[in-house]
């Protein structure tokens, strides 16, 4: 379990450690607080640049220059305004909050509602899961990326499930993450905006025993992919103002108080936010997704 949680740090590609965070990912000081960004993916880096008025060529041109530009732009903005701008532009970010501030916020109150895993029966018209199904031969279709969803499908594959993961070719997965989380998983690129490709994906979903979806709430609804058992992940809960927002482990840590709790002063005496030593929220959620899928396949609702 410990090795699974730390797998991104343990990964070696051609003898080299995997990349962890891009130059514009991390904590930045705003005019009156701290904000955490996640710009590992090129489209999120471009959204960050767009939100802060940074020339669009910088993300691809020079990582150090991009980080400097983000640092300078955020330093002049109130932290609440920086969070609003970044999220409105489609970037992934959250300002640093204490635990109390998170619980007192509308998004925090919504996220605290209910259980962390909820189970519902299949929708009317869907075939029920096979109560005698076993992991050998269990067919899993994965539409998920980053860490949490892929951690679930990597675990299911390790237990013997037949997992197929499809990714959009226009938004490719990061190389190191793709390598780390696809052991035992078959992968393919599929542009669901193409009618013929979508029709085949719908067939795969209907033939599968389990559909694992790790995209933000509502991201795939328009594609009509349905399976007997579906497990969906949402970083911010299923209600509230952030129910459709992008969420990454590091950003969630900043928002919910973990970054503040683990903060401290360095050798220069300056206090800075901190973080968990691994992406524990993502990995724990991944095992929760896998457990929910197995519970539903077994018919124990």
Coordinates of N, CA, C and O in Angstrom, one line a residue, residues 41-175:
X41 N -0.9 20.1 -16.9 CA -1.4 19.8 -18.2 C -1.3 21.1 -19.1 O -1.6 22.2 -18.6
X42 N -0.9 21.0 -20.3 CA -0.8 22.2 -21.2 C -2.0 23.0 -21.2 O -1.9 24.3 -21.2
X43 N -3.2 22.4 -21.3 CA -4.4 23.2 -21.4 C -4.7 24.0 -20.1 O -5.3 25.1 -20.1
X44 N -4.3 23.4 -19.0 CA -4.5 24.2 -17.7 C -3.4 25.3 -17.6 O -3.7 26.3 -17.0
X45 N -2.2 25.0 -18.1 CA -1.2 26.1 -18.1 C -1.6 27.3 -19.0 O -1.5 28.4 -18.6
X46 N -2.2 26.9 -20.1 CA -2.7 28.0 -21.0 C -3.9 28.8 -20.3 O -4.0 30.0 -20.5
X47 N -4.7 28.0 -19.6 CA -5.8 28.7 -18.9 C -5.3 29.6 -17.8 O -5.8 30.7 -17.6
X48 N -4.2 29.2 -17.1 CA -3.6 30.0 -16.1 C -3.1 31.3 -16.7 O -3.2 32.4 -16.2
X49 N -2.4 31.1 -17.9 CA -1.8 32.3 -18.5 C -2.9 33.2 -19.0 O -2.8 34.5 -18.8
X50 N -4.0 32.7 -19.5 CA -5.1 33.5 -20.0 C -5.7 34.3 -18.8 O -6.0 35.5 -19.0
X51 N -5.9 33.6 -17.7 CA -6.5 34.3 -16.6 C -5.7 35.4 -16.0 O -6.2 36.4 -15.5
X52 N -4.4 35.3 -16.1 CA -3.5 36.3 -15.5 C -2.9 37.3 -16.5 O -2.1 38.1 -16.2
X53 N -3.4 37.2 -17.8 CA -2.9 38.1 -18.8 C -1.5 37.9 -19.2 O -0.8 38.9 -19.6
X54 N -1.0 36.7 -19.1 CA 0.4 36.3 -19.5 C 0.4 35.9 -21.0 O -0.5 35.2 -21.4
X55 N 1.3 36.4 -21.8 CA 1.4 36.0 -23.2 C 1.3 34.5 -23.4 O 2.0 33.7 -22.7
X56 N 0.5 34.0 -24.3 CA 0.2 32.6 -24.4 C 1.5 31.8 -24.8 O 1.5 30.5 -24.6
X57 N 2.5 32.4 -25.4 CA 3.6 31.6 -25.8 C 4.6 31.2 -24.6 O 5.4 30.3 -24.8
X58 N 4.5 31.9 -23.5 CA 5.4 31.6 -22.4 C 5.3 30.2 -21.9 O 6.4 29.6 -21.6
X59 N 4.1 29.6 -21.7 CA 4.1 28.2 -21.1 C 5.0 27.2 -21.9 O 5.6 26.3 -21.3
X60 N 5.1 27.4 -23.2 CA 5.8 26.4 -24.0 C 7.3 26.9 -24.2 O 8.2 26.1 -24.6
X61 N 7.5 28.2 -23.9 CA 8.8 28.8 -24.2 C 9.8 28.5 -23.1 O 11.0 28.1 -23.4
X62 N 9.5 28.8 -21.9 CA 10.5 28.8 -20.8 C 9.8 28.6 -19.5 O 9.1 29.5 -19.1
X63 N 10.0 27.4 -18.9 CA 9.3 27.1 -17.6 C 9.6 28.1 -16.5 O 8.7 28.6 -15.8
X64 N 10.9 28.5 -16.4 CA 11.3 29.5 -15.4 C 10.6 30.8 -15.6 O 10.2 31.5 -14.7
X65 N 10.6 31.2 -16.9 CA 10.0 32.5 -17.2 C 8.5 32.5 -17.0 O 7.9 33.5 -16.5
X66 N 7.8 31.4 -17.2 CA 6.4 31.2 -17.0 C 6.1 31.3 -15.5 O 5.2 32.0 -15.0
X67 N 6.9 30.6 -14.7 CA 6.7 30.7 -13.2 C 6.9 32.1 -12.7 O 6.2 32.6 -11.8
X68 N 7.9 32.8 -13.2 CA 8.2 34.1 -12.8 C 7.0 35.0 -13.1 O 6.6 35.9 -12.4
X69 N 6.4 34.8 -14.3 CA 5.3 35.6 -14.8 C 4.1 35.4 -13.9 O 3.3 36.3 -13.5
X70 N 3.8 34.1 -13.6 CA 2.7 33.7 -12.7 C 2.9 34.3 -11.3 O 2.0 34.9 -10.7
X71 N 4.2 34.2 -10.8 CA 4.5 34.8 -9.5 C 4.2 36.3 -9.4 O 3.6 36.8 -8.5
X72 N 4.6 37.0 -10.4 CA 4.5 38.4 -10.5 C 3.0 38.8 -10.6 O 2.5 39.7 -9.9
X73 N 2.2 38.1 -11.5 CA 0.8 38.4 -11.6 C 0.0 38.2 -10.4 O -0.9 39.0 -10.0
X74 N 0.3 37.1 -9.7 CA -0.5 36.7 -8.5 C -0.2 37.6 -7.3 O -1.0 37.9 -6.5
X75 N 1.1 38.1 -7.3 CA 1.5 38.9 -6.2 C 0.7 40.2 -6.1 O 0.6 40.8 -5.0
X76 N 0.1 40.7 -7.2 CA -0.6 41.9 -7.2 C -2.1 41.8 -7.0 O -2.8 42.8 -7.0
X77 N -2.6 40.5 -6.9 CA -4.0 40.3 -6.8 C -4.4 39.8 -5.4 O -3.7 39.1 -4.8
X78 N -5.6 40.3 -5.0 CA -6.2 39.7 -3.8 C -6.4 38.3 -4.0 O -6.8 37.9 -5.1
X79 N -6.2 37.4 -3.0 CA -6.2 36.0 -3.2 C -7.6 35.5 -3.6 O -7.7 34.6 -4.5
X80 N -8.7 36.1 -3.1 CA -10.0 35.7 -3.6 C -10.3 36.0 -5.0 O -10.9 35.2 -5.8
X81 N -9.8 37.2 -5.5 CA -9.9 37.5 -6.9 C -9.0 36.6 -7.8 O -9.5 36.2 -8.9
X82 N -7.9 36.3 -7.3 CA -7.0 35.4 -8.1 C -7.7 34.0 -8.2 O -7.7 33.5 -9.3
X83 N -8.3 33.5 -7.2 CA -9.0 32.2 -7.3 C -10.1 32.3 -8.2 O -10.4 31.4 -9.1
X84 N -10.9 33.4 -8.2 CA -12.1 33.6 -9.1 C -11.6 33.6 -10.5 O -12.2 33.0 -11.4
X85 N -10.6 34.4 -10.8 CA -10.1 34.5 -12.2 C -9.6 33.2 -12.8 O -9.9 32.8 -13.9
X86 N -8.8 32.5 -12.0 CA -8.3 31.3 -12.5 C -9.3 30.2 -12.7 O -9.4 29.6 -13.8
X87 N -10.3 30.1 -11.8 CA -11.4 29.1 -12.0 C -12.3 29.5 -13.2 O -12.7 28.7 -13.9
X88 N -12.5 30.8 -13.3 CA -13.4 31.2 -14.4 C -12.8 31.0 -15.8 O -13.5 30.7 -16.8
X89 N -11.4 31.0 -15.8 CA -10.7 30.7 -17.1 C -10.5 29.3 -17.4 O -10.0 28.9 -18.4
X90 N -10.9 28.4 -16.5 CA -10.8 26.9 -16.7 C -9.5 26.4 -16.1 O -9.1 25.2 -16.4
X91 N -8.8 27.2 -15.3 CA -7.6 26.7 -14.6 C -8.0 26.0 -13.3 O -9.1 26.0 -12.9
X92 N -7.0 25.2 -12.8 CA -7.2 24.5 -11.5 C -6.5 25.2 -10.4 O -5.2 25.3 -10.4
X93 N -7.2 25.7 -9.4 CA -6.6 26.5 -8.4 C -7.5 26.6 -7.2 O -8.7 26.5 -7.3
X94 N -6.9 26.9 -6.0 CA -7.7 27.1 -4.8 C -6.8 27.9 -3.9 O -5.7 27.7 -3.7
X95 N -7.4 28.9 -3.2 CA -6.7 29.7 -2.2 C -6.5 28.9 -1.0 O -7.4 28.0 -0.6
X96 N -5.5 29.2 -0.2 CA -5.2 28.5 1.0 C -6.2 28.9 2.1 O -6.5 30.1 2.3
X97 N -6.9 27.9 2.7 CA -7.9 28.2 3.7 C -7.5 27.4 5.0 O -6.8 26.3 4.9
X98 N -7.9 27.9 6.1 CA -7.8 27.0 7.3 C -8.9 26.1 7.3 O -9.9 26.2 6.5
X99 N -8.9 25.1 8.1 CA -10.0 24.1 8.2 C -11.3 24.8 8.5 O -12.4 24.5 7.9
X100 N -11.3 25.7 9.4 CA -12.5 26.4 9.9 C -13.0 27.3 8.7 O -14.3 27.3 8.5
X101 N -12.2 27.9 8.0 CA -12.6 28.7 6.8 C -13.3 27.9 5.8 O -14.3 28.3 5.2
X102 N -12.7 26.7 5.5 CA -13.3 25.8 4.6 C -14.7 25.3 5.0 O -15.7 25.3 4.2
X103 N -14.8 24.9 6.2 CA -16.1 24.4 6.7 C -17.2 25.5 6.8 O -18.4 25.2 6.6
X104 N -16.8 26.7 6.9 CA -17.7 27.9 7.0 C -18.1 28.4 5.6 O -19.0 29.2 5.4
X105 N -17.4 27.9 4.5 CA -17.7 28.3 3.2 C -18.8 27.5 2.5 O -19.1 26.4 2.9
X106 N -19.6 28.1 1.6 CA -20.6 27.3 0.9 C -20.1 26.0 0.2 O -20.8 25.0 0.3
X107 N -19.0 26.1 -0.4 CA -18.4 24.9 -1.1 C -18.0 23.9 -0.1 O -18.1 22.7 -0.3
X108 N -17.4 24.3 1.1 CA -17.0 23.4 2.1 C -18.2 22.7 2.8 O -18.2 21.5 3.0
X109 N -19.3 23.5 3.0 CA -20.5 22.9 3.6 C -21.1 21.9 2.7 O -21.5 20.8 3.2
X110 N -21.1 22.1 1.4 CA -21.7 21.2 0.5 C -20.9 19.9 0.4 O -21.4 18.8 0.4
X111 N -19.5 20.1 0.4 CA -18.7 18.9 0.3 C -18.8 18.0 1.6 O -18.5 16.8 1.5
X112 N -19.2 18.6 2.7 CA -19.3 17.8 4.0 C -20.6 17.0 4.1 O -20.7 16.2 4.9
X113 N -21.5 17.3 3.2 CA -22.8 16.6 3.2 C -22.7 15.1 2.8 O -22.0 14.8 1.8
X114 N -23.4 14.3 3.5 CA -23.4 12.9 3.1 C -22.2 12.1 3.4 O -21.2 12.6 4.0
X115 N -22.2 10.8 2.9 CA -21.0 9.9 3.0 C -20.0 10.2 1.9 O -20.3 10.8 0.9
X116 N -18.8 9.8 2.1 CA -17.7 10.0 1.1 C -17.9 9.1 0.0 O -17.4 9.3 -1.1
X117 N -18.6 8.0 0.2 CA -19.0 7.1 -0.9 C -20.5 6.8 -0.9 O -21.0 6.4 0.2
X118 N -21.2 7.1 -1.9 CA -22.6 6.8 -2.0 C -22.9 5.7 -3.1 O -22.2 5.7 -4.1
X119 N -23.8 4.8 -2.9 CA -24.1 3.7 -3.8 C -25.5 3.8 -4.2 O -26.4 4.0 -3.3
X120 N -25.8 3.7 -5.5 CA -27.1 3.7 -6.0 C -27.3 2.6 -7.0 O -26.4 2.2 -7.7
X121 N -28.5 2.0 -7.1 CA -28.8 0.9 -8.1 C -28.7 1.5 -9.5 O -28.7 2.7 -9.8
X122 N -28.6 0.5 -10.5 CA -28.6 0.9 -11.9 C -29.8 1.7 -12.3 O -30.9 1.5 -11.7
X123 N -29.7 2.6 -13.3 CA -30.8 3.3 -13.8 C -31.8 2.4 -14.4 O -31.4 1.3 -14.9
X124 N -33.1 2.7 -14.5 CA -34.1 1.9 -15.2 C -33.7 1.6 -16.6 O -33.2 2.4 -17.3
X125 N -33.8 0.3 -17.0 CA -33.4 -0.1 -18.3 C -32.0 -0.7 -18.5 O -31.7 -1.3 -19.5
X126 N -31.2 -0.4 -17.5 CA -29.9 -1.0 -17.5 C -29.9 -2.4 -17.0 O -30.6 -2.8 -16.1
X127 N -29.0 -3.3 -17.6 CA -28.9 -4.6 -17.1 C -28.2 -4.6 -15.8 O -27.3 -3.8 -15.5
X128 N -28.7 -5.5 -14.9 CA -28.1 -5.6 -13.6 C -26.7 -6.2 -13.6 O -26.5 -7.0 -14.5
X129 N -25.8 -5.9 -12.7 CA -24.5 -6.6 -12.7 C -24.7 -8.1 -12.4 O -25.6 -8.5 -11.7
X130 N -23.8 -8.9 -12.9 CA -23.8 -10.3 -12.6 C -23.3 -10.6 -11.2 O -22.2 -10.3 -10.9
X131 N -24.2 -11.1 -10.4 CA -23.8 -11.4 -9.0 C -22.8 -12.4 -8.9 O -22.1 -12.5 -7.8
X132 N -22.6 -13.3 -9.9 CA -21.6 -14.3 -9.9 C -20.2 -13.9 -10.5 O -19.3 -14.7 -10.6
X133 N -20.2 -12.6 -10.9 CA -19.0 -12.1 -11.6 C -17.8 -12.2 -10.7 O -17.9 -12.0 -9.5
X134 N -16.6 -12.5 -11.3 CA -15.4 -12.5 -10.5 C -14.4 -11.6 -11.2 O -14.6 -11.2 -12.4
X135 N -13.3 -11.2 -10.6 CA -12.4 -10.3 -11.2 C -11.8 -10.9 -12.5 O -11.5 -10.1 -13.4
X136 N -11.5 -12.2 -12.5 CA -11.0 -12.8 -13.8 C -12.1 -12.7 -14.8 O -13.2 -13.2 -14.7
X137 N -11.8 -11.9 -15.9 CA -12.8 -11.7 -16.9 C -13.7 -10.5 -16.7 O -14.5 -10.2 -17.6
X138 N -13.7 -9.9 -15.5 CA -14.5 -8.7 -15.3 C -14.1 -7.6 -16.2 O -12.9 -7.2 -16.3
X139 N -15.0 -7.0 -17.0 CA -14.7 -6.1 -18.0 C -14.9 -4.7 -17.5 O -16.0 -4.3 -17.1
X140 N -13.8 -3.9 -17.5 CA -13.9 -2.5 -17.0 C -13.5 -1.5 -18.0 O -12.4 -1.7 -18.7
X141 N -14.3 -0.5 -18.3 CA -14.0 0.6 -19.2 C -13.7 1.8 -18.4 O -14.5 2.2 -17.5
X142 N -12.5 2.3 -18.6 CA -12.0 3.5 -17.8 C -11.9 4.7 -18.6 O -11.3 4.8 -19.7
X143 N -12.6 5.8 -18.1 CA -12.5 7.1 -18.7 C -12.0 8.0 -17.5 O -12.8 8.6 -16.8
X144 N -10.7 8.0 -17.4 CA -10.2 8.7 -16.2 C -8.7 9.0 -16.4 O -8.1 8.3 -17.2
X145 N -8.2 9.9 -15.6 CA -6.8 10.3 -15.8 C -6.3 10.9 -14.5 O -7.0 10.9 -13.5
X146 N -5.1 11.3 -14.5 CA -4.3 11.9 -13.4 C -4.0 10.7 -12.4 O -3.4 9.7 -12.8
X147 N -4.6 10.7 -11.1 CA -4.1 9.7 -10.2 C -5.3 8.9 -9.6 O -5.3 7.7 -9.6
X148 N -6.4 9.6 -9.1 CA -7.4 8.9 -8.3 C -8.1 7.8 -9.1 O -8.1 6.6 -8.7
X149 N -8.7 8.1 -10.3 CA -9.3 7.1 -11.1 C -8.3 6.0 -11.6 O -8.6 4.8 -11.5
X150 N -7.2 6.4 -12.2 CA -6.2 5.4 -12.6 C -5.7 4.5 -11.5 O -5.4 3.4 -11.7
X151 N -5.6 5.1 -10.3 CA -5.2 4.2 -9.1 C -6.2 3.1 -8.9 O -5.9 1.9 -8.6
X152 N -7.5 3.4 -9.1 CA -8.6 2.4 -9.0 C -8.5 1.4 -10.1 O -8.5 0.2 -9.8
X153 N -8.3 1.8 -11.3 CA -8.3 0.8 -12.4 C -7.0 0.0 -12.4 O -7.0 -1.2 -12.8
X154 N -5.9 0.6 -12.0 CA -4.6 -0.2 -11.9 C -4.8 -1.3 -10.8 O -4.3 -2.4 -11.0
X155 N -5.5 -1.0 -9.7 CA -5.7 -1.9 -8.7 C -6.6 -3.1 -9.2 O -6.4 -4.2 -8.9
X156 N -7.7 -2.7 -9.9 CA -8.6 -3.7 -10.4 C -7.9 -4.6 -11.4 O -8.1 -5.8 -11.5
X157 N -7.0 -4.0 -12.3 CA -6.3 -4.8 -13.2 C -5.3 -5.8 -12.5 O -5.2 -6.9 -12.9
X158 N -4.7 -5.3 -11.4 CA -3.8 -6.1 -10.6 C -4.5 -7.3 -10.0 O -4.0 -8.4 -9.8
X159 N -5.8 -7.2 -9.8 CA -6.7 -8.3 -9.2 C -7.2 -9.2 -10.3 O -7.9 -10.1 -10.0
X160 N -6.9 -8.9 -11.6 CA -7.4 -9.8 -12.6 C -8.4 -9.2 -13.6 O -8.8 -9.9 -14.5
X161 N -8.9 -8.0 -13.3 CA -9.9 -7.5 -14.2 C -9.3 -7.1 -15.6 O -8.1 -6.8 -15.7
X162 N -10.1 -7.2 -16.6 CA -9.7 -6.8 -18.0 C -10.1 -5.3 -18.1 O -11.3 -5.0 -18.3
X163 N -9.1 -4.4 -18.1 CA -9.4 -3.0 -18.0 C -8.9 -2.4 -19.4 O -7.8 -2.6 -19.8
X164 N -9.8 -1.6 -20.0 CA -9.5 -0.8 -21.2 C -9.7 0.6 -20.8 O -10.8 1.1 -20.3
X165 N -8.7 1.4 -21.0 CA -8.7 2.9 -20.7 C -8.7 3.6 -22.0 O -7.8 3.4 -22.9
X166 N -9.6 4.6 -22.2 CA -9.5 5.4 -23.4 C -9.3 6.9 -23.0 O -9.9 7.3 -22.0
X167 N -8.5 7.5 -23.8 CA -8.1 8.9 -23.5 C -8.4 9.8 -24.8 O -8.3 9.3 -25.9
X168 N -8.7 11.0 -24.6 CA -8.9 11.9 -25.8 C -7.6 12.3 -26.4 O -6.6 12.7 -25.7
X169 N -7.4 12.1 -27.7 CA -6.1 12.3 -28.3 C -5.7 13.8 -28.3 O -4.5 14.1 -28.4
X170 N -6.7 14.7 -28.3 CA -6.4 16.1 -28.3 C -6.0 16.7 -26.9 O -5.5 17.8 -26.8
X171 N -6.2 15.8 -25.8 CA -5.7 16.2 -24.5 C -5.0 15.0 -23.9 O -5.5 14.3 -23.0
X172 N -3.8 14.7 -24.4 CA -3.1 13.5 -24.0 C -2.7 13.5 -22.5 O -2.4 14.6 -22.0
X173 N -2.6 12.4 -22.0 CA -2.2 12.2 -20.6 C -0.7 12.5 -20.5 O 0.1 12.4 -21.5
X174 N -0.2 13.0 -19.3 CA 1.2 13.2 -19.1 C 1.9 11.8 -19.2 O 1.5 10.8 -18.7
X175 N 3.1 11.8 -19.8 CA 3.8 10.6 -20.1 C 4.0 9.8 -18.8 O 3.7 8.6 -18.8

